[in-house]
């Protein structure tokens, strides 16, 4: 059984940032990463300090991993299936039948987006198809944009995007019910609604979106797209195994200053915690958690000890 001062579950942005900070404290750190996170599929982030032309999630993760490894952090590609606390230690089992023991745990298991398996859609994520208007609304400024969604969720996204572009079409891919309140607002803002499934995203040689094709064969030309589907899954299963408190939206509840959960020795950050789901917030969560994990490992009192 391998032992560590802290095991980080999830090698996304929050987890890697925590690993870098804890590695610089010279603690024994292991990161267990399933490589399934949102940042592993995002082709570009455009709102991060220092990357004016954008940076892909893959590049951030690769550079971050190299950075952490400089300080002796160990990475393993695996999936944690069981997390248990016995007295003051944590015991982990993985899909590949590995066992670990740690004094502290950081949970950075994030969120899994509900994106239908539409042909070519994944190749455009972050470059011409987006998920988060706070991250990427700017990218559709005054451009023809199609919203692929379902029911009120997609309608709400279409209305939100009016801040950046007035040329919006909403395709209710799921053909879910749209309440009259939303329909009235869509009509008032001249947003067409198409009740039909999308079978393919059309792309150019650079894998940039040029339009979408409906199951009827109709093609809708567009420069940009947003997805808006209910059912994104917060990966809080391991937190729940330990009895970690979650809120009404299933996000893990943490102390605002330290990022520790209600279970002593368990910390969390990133999309698992923050509803705003921003890379830069994930970085901050990782660093903030690491600072207080370090203090706990040294036996120093925390604000609530």
Short mmCIF file of N, CA and C in Angstrom, two decimals, residues 13 15 115 123 155 165 183 224:
data_model
loop_
_atom_site.label_atom_id
_atom_site.label_comp_id
_atom_site.label_asym_id
_atom_site.label_seq_id
_atom_site.Cartn_x
_atom_site.Cartn_y
_atom_site.Cartn_z
N UNK A 13 -7.56 21.23 -13.23
CA UNK A 13 -6.89 22.49 -12.93
C UNK A 13 -6.73 22.70 -11.42
N UNK A 15 -6.79 20.39 -9.02
CA UNK A 15 -5.91 19.37 -8.46
C UNK A 15 -4.45 19.61 -8.77
N UNK A 115 -23.26 16.56 -22.84
CA UNK A 115 -23.16 16.98 -24.25
C UNK A 115 -23.57 15.79 -25.11
N UNK A 123 -14.86 18.14 -31.40
CA UNK A 123 -13.68 18.75 -32.04
C UNK A 123 -13.76 20.27 -32.06
N UNK A 155 -33.49 27.79 -23.90
CA UNK A 155 -34.12 29.10 -24.09
C UNK A 155 -33.43 30.16 -23.24
N UNK A 165 -24.64 39.02 -28.91
CA UNK A 165 -25.05 38.96 -30.31
C UNK A 165 -26.58 38.97 -30.40
N UNK A 183 -41.03 31.33 -24.19
CA UNK A 183 -41.40 31.49 -25.60
C UNK A 183 -41.72 32.95 -25.92
N UNK A 224 -20.77 30.32 -34.75
CA UNK A 224 -20.50 29.88 -33.39
C UNK A 224 -21.71 29.11 -32.87
#
